Short mmCIF file of N, CA and C in Angstrom, two decimals:
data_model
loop_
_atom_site.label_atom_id
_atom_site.label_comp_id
_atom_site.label_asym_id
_atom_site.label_seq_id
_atom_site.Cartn_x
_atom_site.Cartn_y
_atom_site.Cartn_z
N UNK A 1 0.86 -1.17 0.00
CA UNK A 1 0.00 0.00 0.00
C UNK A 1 0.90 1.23 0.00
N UNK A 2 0.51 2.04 -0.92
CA UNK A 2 1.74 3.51 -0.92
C UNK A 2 1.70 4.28 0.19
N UNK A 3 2.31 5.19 0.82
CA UNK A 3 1.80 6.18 2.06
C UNK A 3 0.67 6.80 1.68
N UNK A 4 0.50 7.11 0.53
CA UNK A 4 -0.49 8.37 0.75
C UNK A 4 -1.99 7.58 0.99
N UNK A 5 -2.14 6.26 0.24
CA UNK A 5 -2.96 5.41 0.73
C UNK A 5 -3.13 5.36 1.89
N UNK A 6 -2.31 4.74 2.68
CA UNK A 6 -2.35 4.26 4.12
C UNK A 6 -1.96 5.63 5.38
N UNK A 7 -1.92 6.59 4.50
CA UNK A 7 -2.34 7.86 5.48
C UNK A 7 -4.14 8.36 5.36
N UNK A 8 -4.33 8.32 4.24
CA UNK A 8 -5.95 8.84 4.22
C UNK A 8 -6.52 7.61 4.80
N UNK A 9 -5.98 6.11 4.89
CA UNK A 9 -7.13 5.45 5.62
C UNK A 9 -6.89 5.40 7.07
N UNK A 10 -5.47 5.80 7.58
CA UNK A 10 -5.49 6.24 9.19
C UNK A 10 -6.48 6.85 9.66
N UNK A 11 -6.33 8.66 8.84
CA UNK A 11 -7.04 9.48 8.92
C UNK A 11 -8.38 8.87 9.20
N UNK A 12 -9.08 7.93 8.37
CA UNK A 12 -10.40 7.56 8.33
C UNK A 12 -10.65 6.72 9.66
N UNK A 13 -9.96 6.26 10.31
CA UNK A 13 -9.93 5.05 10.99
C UNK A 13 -9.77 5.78 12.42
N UNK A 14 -8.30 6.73 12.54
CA UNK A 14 -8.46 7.82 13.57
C UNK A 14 -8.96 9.35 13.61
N UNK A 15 -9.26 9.56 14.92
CA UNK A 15 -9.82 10.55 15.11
C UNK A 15 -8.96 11.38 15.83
N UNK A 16 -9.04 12.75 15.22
CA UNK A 16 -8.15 14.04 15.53
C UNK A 16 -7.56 14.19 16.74
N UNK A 17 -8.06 14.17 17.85
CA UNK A 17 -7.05 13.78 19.11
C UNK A 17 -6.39 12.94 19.26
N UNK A 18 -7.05 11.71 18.76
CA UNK A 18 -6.27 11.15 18.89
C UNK A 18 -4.62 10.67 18.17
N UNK A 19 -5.19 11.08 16.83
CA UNK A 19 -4.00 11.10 16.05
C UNK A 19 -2.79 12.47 16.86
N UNK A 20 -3.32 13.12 17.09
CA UNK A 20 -2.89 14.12 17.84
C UNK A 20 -1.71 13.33 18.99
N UNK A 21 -2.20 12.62 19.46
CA UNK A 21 -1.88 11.87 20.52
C UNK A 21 -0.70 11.39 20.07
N UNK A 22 -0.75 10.08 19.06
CA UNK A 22 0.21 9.37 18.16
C UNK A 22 1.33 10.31 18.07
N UNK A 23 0.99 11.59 17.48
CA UNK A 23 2.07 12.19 16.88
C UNK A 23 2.97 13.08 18.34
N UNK A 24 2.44 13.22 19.49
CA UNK A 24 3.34 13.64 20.38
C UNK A 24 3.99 12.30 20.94
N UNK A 25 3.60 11.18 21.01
CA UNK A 25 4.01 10.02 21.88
C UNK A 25 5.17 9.65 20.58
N UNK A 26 5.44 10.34 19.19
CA UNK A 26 6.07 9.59 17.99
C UNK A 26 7.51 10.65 18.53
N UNK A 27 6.99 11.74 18.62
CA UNK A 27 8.17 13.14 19.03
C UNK A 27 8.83 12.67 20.25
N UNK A 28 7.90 12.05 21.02
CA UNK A 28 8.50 11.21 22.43
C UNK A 28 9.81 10.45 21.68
N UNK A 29 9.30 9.66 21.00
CA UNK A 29 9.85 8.44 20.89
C UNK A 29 11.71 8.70 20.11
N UNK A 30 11.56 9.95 19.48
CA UNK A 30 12.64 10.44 18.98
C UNK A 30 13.64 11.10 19.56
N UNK A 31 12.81 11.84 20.46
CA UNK A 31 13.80 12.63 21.21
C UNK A 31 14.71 11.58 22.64
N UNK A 32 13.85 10.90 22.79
CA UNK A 32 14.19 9.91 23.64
C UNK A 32 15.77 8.49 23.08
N UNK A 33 15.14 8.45 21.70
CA UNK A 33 15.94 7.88 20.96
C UNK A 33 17.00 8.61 21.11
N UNK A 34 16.92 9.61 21.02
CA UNK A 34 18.78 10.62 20.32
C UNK A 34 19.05 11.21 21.59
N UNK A 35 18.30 10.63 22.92
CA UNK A 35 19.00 10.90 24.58
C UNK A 35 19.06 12.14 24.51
N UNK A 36 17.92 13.12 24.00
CA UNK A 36 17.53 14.56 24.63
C UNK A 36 16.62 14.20 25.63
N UNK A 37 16.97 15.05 26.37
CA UNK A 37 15.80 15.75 27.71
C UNK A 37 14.71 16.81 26.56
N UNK A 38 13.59 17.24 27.59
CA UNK A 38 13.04 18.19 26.72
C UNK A 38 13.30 19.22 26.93
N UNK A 39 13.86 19.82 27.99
CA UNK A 39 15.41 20.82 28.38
C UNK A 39 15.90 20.96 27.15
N UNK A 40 16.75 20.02 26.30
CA UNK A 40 18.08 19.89 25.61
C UNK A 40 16.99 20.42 24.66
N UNK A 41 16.33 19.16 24.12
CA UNK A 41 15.41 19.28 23.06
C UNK A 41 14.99 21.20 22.72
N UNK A 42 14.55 21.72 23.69
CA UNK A 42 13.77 22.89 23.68
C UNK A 42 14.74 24.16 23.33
N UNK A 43 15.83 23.73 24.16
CA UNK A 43 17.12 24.88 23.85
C UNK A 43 17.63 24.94 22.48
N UNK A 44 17.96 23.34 21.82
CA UNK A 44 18.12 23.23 20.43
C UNK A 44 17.36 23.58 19.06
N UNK A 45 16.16 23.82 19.84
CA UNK A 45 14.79 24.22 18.92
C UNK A 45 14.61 25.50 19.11
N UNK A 46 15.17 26.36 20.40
CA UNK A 46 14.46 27.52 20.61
C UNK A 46 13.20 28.05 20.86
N UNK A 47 12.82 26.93 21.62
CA UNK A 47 11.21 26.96 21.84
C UNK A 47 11.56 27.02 23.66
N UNK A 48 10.24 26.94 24.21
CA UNK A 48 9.82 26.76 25.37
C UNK A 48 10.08 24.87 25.83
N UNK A 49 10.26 24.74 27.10
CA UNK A 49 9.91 23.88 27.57
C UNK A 49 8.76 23.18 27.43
N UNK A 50 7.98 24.08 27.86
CA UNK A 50 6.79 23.65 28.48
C UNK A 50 5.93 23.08 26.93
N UNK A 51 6.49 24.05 25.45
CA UNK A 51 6.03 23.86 24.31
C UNK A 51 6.02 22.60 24.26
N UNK A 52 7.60 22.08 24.08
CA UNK A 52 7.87 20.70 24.18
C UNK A 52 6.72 19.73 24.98
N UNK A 53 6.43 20.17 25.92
CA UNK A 53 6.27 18.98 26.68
C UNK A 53 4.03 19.05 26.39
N UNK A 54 4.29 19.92 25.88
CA UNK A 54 2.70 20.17 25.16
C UNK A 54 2.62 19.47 23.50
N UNK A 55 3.88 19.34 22.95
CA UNK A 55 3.61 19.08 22.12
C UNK A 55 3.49 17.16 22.04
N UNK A 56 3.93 16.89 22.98
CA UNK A 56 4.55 15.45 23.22
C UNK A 56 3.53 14.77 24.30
N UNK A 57 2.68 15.83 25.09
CA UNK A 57 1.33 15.69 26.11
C UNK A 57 -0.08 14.68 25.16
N UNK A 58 -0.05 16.33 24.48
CA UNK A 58 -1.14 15.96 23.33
C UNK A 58 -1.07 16.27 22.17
N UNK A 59 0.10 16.62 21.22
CA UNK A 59 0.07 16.91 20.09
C UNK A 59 -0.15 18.14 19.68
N UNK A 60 -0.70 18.96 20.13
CA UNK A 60 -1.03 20.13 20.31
C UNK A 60 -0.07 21.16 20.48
N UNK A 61 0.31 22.43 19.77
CA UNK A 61 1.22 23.76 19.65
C UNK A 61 0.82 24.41 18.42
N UNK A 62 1.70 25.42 18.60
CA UNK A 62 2.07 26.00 17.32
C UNK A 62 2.47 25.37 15.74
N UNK A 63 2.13 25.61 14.68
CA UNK A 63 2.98 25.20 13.55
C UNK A 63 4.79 25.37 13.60
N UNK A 64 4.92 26.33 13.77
CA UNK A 64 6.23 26.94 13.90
C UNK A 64 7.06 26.22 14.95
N UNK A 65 6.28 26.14 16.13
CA UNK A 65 6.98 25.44 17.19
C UNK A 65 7.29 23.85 16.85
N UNK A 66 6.70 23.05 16.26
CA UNK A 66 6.69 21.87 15.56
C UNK A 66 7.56 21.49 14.49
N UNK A 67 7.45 22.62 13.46
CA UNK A 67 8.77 22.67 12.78
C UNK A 67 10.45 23.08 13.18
N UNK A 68 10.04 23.65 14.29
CA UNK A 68 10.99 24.12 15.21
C UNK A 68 12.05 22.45 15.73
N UNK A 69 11.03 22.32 16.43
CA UNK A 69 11.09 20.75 17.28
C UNK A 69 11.62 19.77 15.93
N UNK A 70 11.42 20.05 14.76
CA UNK A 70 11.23 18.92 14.06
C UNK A 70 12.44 18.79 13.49
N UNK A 71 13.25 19.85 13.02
CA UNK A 71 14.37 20.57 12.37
C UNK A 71 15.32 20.29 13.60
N UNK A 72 15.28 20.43 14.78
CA UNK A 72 16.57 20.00 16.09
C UNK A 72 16.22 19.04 15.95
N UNK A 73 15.63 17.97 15.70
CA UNK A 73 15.35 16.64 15.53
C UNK A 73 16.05 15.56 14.81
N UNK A 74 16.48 16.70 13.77
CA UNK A 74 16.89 16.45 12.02
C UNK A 74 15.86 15.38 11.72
N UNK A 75 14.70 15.54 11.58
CA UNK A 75 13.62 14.73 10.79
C UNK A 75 12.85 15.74 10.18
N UNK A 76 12.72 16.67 10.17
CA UNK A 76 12.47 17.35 8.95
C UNK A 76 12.00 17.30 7.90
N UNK A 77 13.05 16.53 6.74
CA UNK A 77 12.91 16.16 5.66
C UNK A 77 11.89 15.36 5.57
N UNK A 78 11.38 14.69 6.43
CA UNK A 78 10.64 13.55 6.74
C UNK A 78 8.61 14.05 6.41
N UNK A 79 8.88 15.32 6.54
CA UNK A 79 7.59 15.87 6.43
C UNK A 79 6.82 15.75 4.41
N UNK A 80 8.09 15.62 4.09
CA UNK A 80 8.29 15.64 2.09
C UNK A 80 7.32 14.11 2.35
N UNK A 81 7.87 13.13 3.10
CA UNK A 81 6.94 12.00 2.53
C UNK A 81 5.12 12.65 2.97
N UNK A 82 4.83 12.85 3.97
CA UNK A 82 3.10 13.44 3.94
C UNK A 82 2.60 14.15 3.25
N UNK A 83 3.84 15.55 2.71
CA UNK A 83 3.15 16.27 1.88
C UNK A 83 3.97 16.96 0.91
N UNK A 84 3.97 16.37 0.01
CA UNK A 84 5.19 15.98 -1.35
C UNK A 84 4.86 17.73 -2.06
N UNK A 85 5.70 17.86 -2.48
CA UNK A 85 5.46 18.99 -3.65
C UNK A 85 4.78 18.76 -4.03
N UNK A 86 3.79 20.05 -4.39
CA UNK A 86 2.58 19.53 -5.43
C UNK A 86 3.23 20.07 -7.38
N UNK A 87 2.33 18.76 -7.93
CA UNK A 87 3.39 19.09 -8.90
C UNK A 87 1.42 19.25 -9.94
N UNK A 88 1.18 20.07 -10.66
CA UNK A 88 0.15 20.53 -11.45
C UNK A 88 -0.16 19.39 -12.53
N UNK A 89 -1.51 19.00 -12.20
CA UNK A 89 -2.37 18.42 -12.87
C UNK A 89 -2.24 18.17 -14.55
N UNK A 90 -2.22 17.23 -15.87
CA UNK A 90 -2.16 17.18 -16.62
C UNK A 90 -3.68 18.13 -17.21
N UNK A 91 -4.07 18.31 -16.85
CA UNK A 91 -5.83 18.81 -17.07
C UNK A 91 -5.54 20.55 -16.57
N UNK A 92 -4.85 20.92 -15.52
CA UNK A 92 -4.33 22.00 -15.33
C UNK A 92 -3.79 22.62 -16.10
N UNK A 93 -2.19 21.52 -16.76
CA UNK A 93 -1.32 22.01 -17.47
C UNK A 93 -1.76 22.30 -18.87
N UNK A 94 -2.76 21.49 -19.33
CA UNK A 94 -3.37 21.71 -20.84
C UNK A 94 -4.40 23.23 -20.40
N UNK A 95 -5.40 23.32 -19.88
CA UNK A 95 -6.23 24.38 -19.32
C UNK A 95 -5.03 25.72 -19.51
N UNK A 96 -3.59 25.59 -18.60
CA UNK A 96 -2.92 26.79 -18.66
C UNK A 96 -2.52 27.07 -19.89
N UNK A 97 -1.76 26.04 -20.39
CA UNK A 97 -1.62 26.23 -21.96
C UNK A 97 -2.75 26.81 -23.19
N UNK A 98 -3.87 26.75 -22.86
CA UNK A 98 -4.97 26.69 -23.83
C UNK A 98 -5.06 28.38 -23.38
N UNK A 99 -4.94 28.69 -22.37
CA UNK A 99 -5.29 30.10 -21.99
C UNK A 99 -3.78 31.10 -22.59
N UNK A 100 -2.97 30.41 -22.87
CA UNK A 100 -1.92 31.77 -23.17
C UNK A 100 -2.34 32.01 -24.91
N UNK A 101 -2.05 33.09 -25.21
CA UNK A 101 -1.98 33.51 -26.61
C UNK A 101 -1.42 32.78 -27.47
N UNK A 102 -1.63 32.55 -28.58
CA UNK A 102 -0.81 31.97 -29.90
C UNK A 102 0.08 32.99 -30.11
N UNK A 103 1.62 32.22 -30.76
CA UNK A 103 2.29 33.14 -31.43
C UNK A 103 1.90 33.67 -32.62
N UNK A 104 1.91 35.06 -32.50
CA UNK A 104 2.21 35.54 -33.73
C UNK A 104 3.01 35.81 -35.00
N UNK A 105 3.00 35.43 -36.18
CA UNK A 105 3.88 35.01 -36.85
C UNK A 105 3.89 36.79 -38.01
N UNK A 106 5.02 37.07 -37.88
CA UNK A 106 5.10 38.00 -38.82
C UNK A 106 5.72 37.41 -40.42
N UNK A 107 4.90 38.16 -41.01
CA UNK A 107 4.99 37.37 -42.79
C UNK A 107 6.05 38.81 -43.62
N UNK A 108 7.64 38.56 -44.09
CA UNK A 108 8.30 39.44 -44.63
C UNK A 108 7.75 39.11 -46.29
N UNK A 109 8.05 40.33 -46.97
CA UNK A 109 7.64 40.20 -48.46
C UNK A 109 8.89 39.64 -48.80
N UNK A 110 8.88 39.09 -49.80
CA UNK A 110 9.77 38.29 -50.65
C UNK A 110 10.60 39.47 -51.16
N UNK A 111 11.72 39.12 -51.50
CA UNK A 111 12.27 40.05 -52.43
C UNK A 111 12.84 39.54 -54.02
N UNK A 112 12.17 39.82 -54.93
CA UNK A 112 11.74 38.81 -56.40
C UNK A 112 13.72 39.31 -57.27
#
């Protein structure tokens, strides 16, 4: 099953707190891995303590503070697999194309 599959049927299956939940007990699980405190963690991020320990409670903060947390983490990059560049629609790309002007062709006279 690809991710993006087996993320929309999480989604379907969990419910917003609780996924909420998952994703601070997942931040647990990392920072714990790489033997930060949420002290260390928070100083390296430039966030609050207490952010930390809200974000890892219930999932719950700021955007900024999360990317914050996520980047001292170095997992980061990791966010590209949930939400990939969006790259424009074949139905888009014909639609944009159909909307620009034709070239205009200038016609020189012959010279006989």
């Amino acid at each position: 099953m690809c991710l993006k599959r087996l993320i929309t049927y999480m989604w379907k299956l969990i419910k917003l707190p609780e996924a909420l939940k998952q994703l601070g007990s997942r931040l647990r699980e990392v920072r714990l891995s790489q033997g930060l405190t949420q002290r260390e963690l928070a100083a390296l991020a430039g966030v609050a303590r207490n952010s930390v320990a809200r974000l890892e409670d219930s999932g719950s903060g700021r955007t900024d503070t999360l990317l914050r947390v996520l980047g001292a983490l170095n997992i980061l990059d990791r966010l590209d697999a949930v939400l990939p560049e969006a790259t424009p629609s074949p139905l888009a790309m014909l639609k944009r194309s159909a909307s620009l002007k034709p070239r205009l062709r200038v016609r020189h006279k012959r010279k006989r």
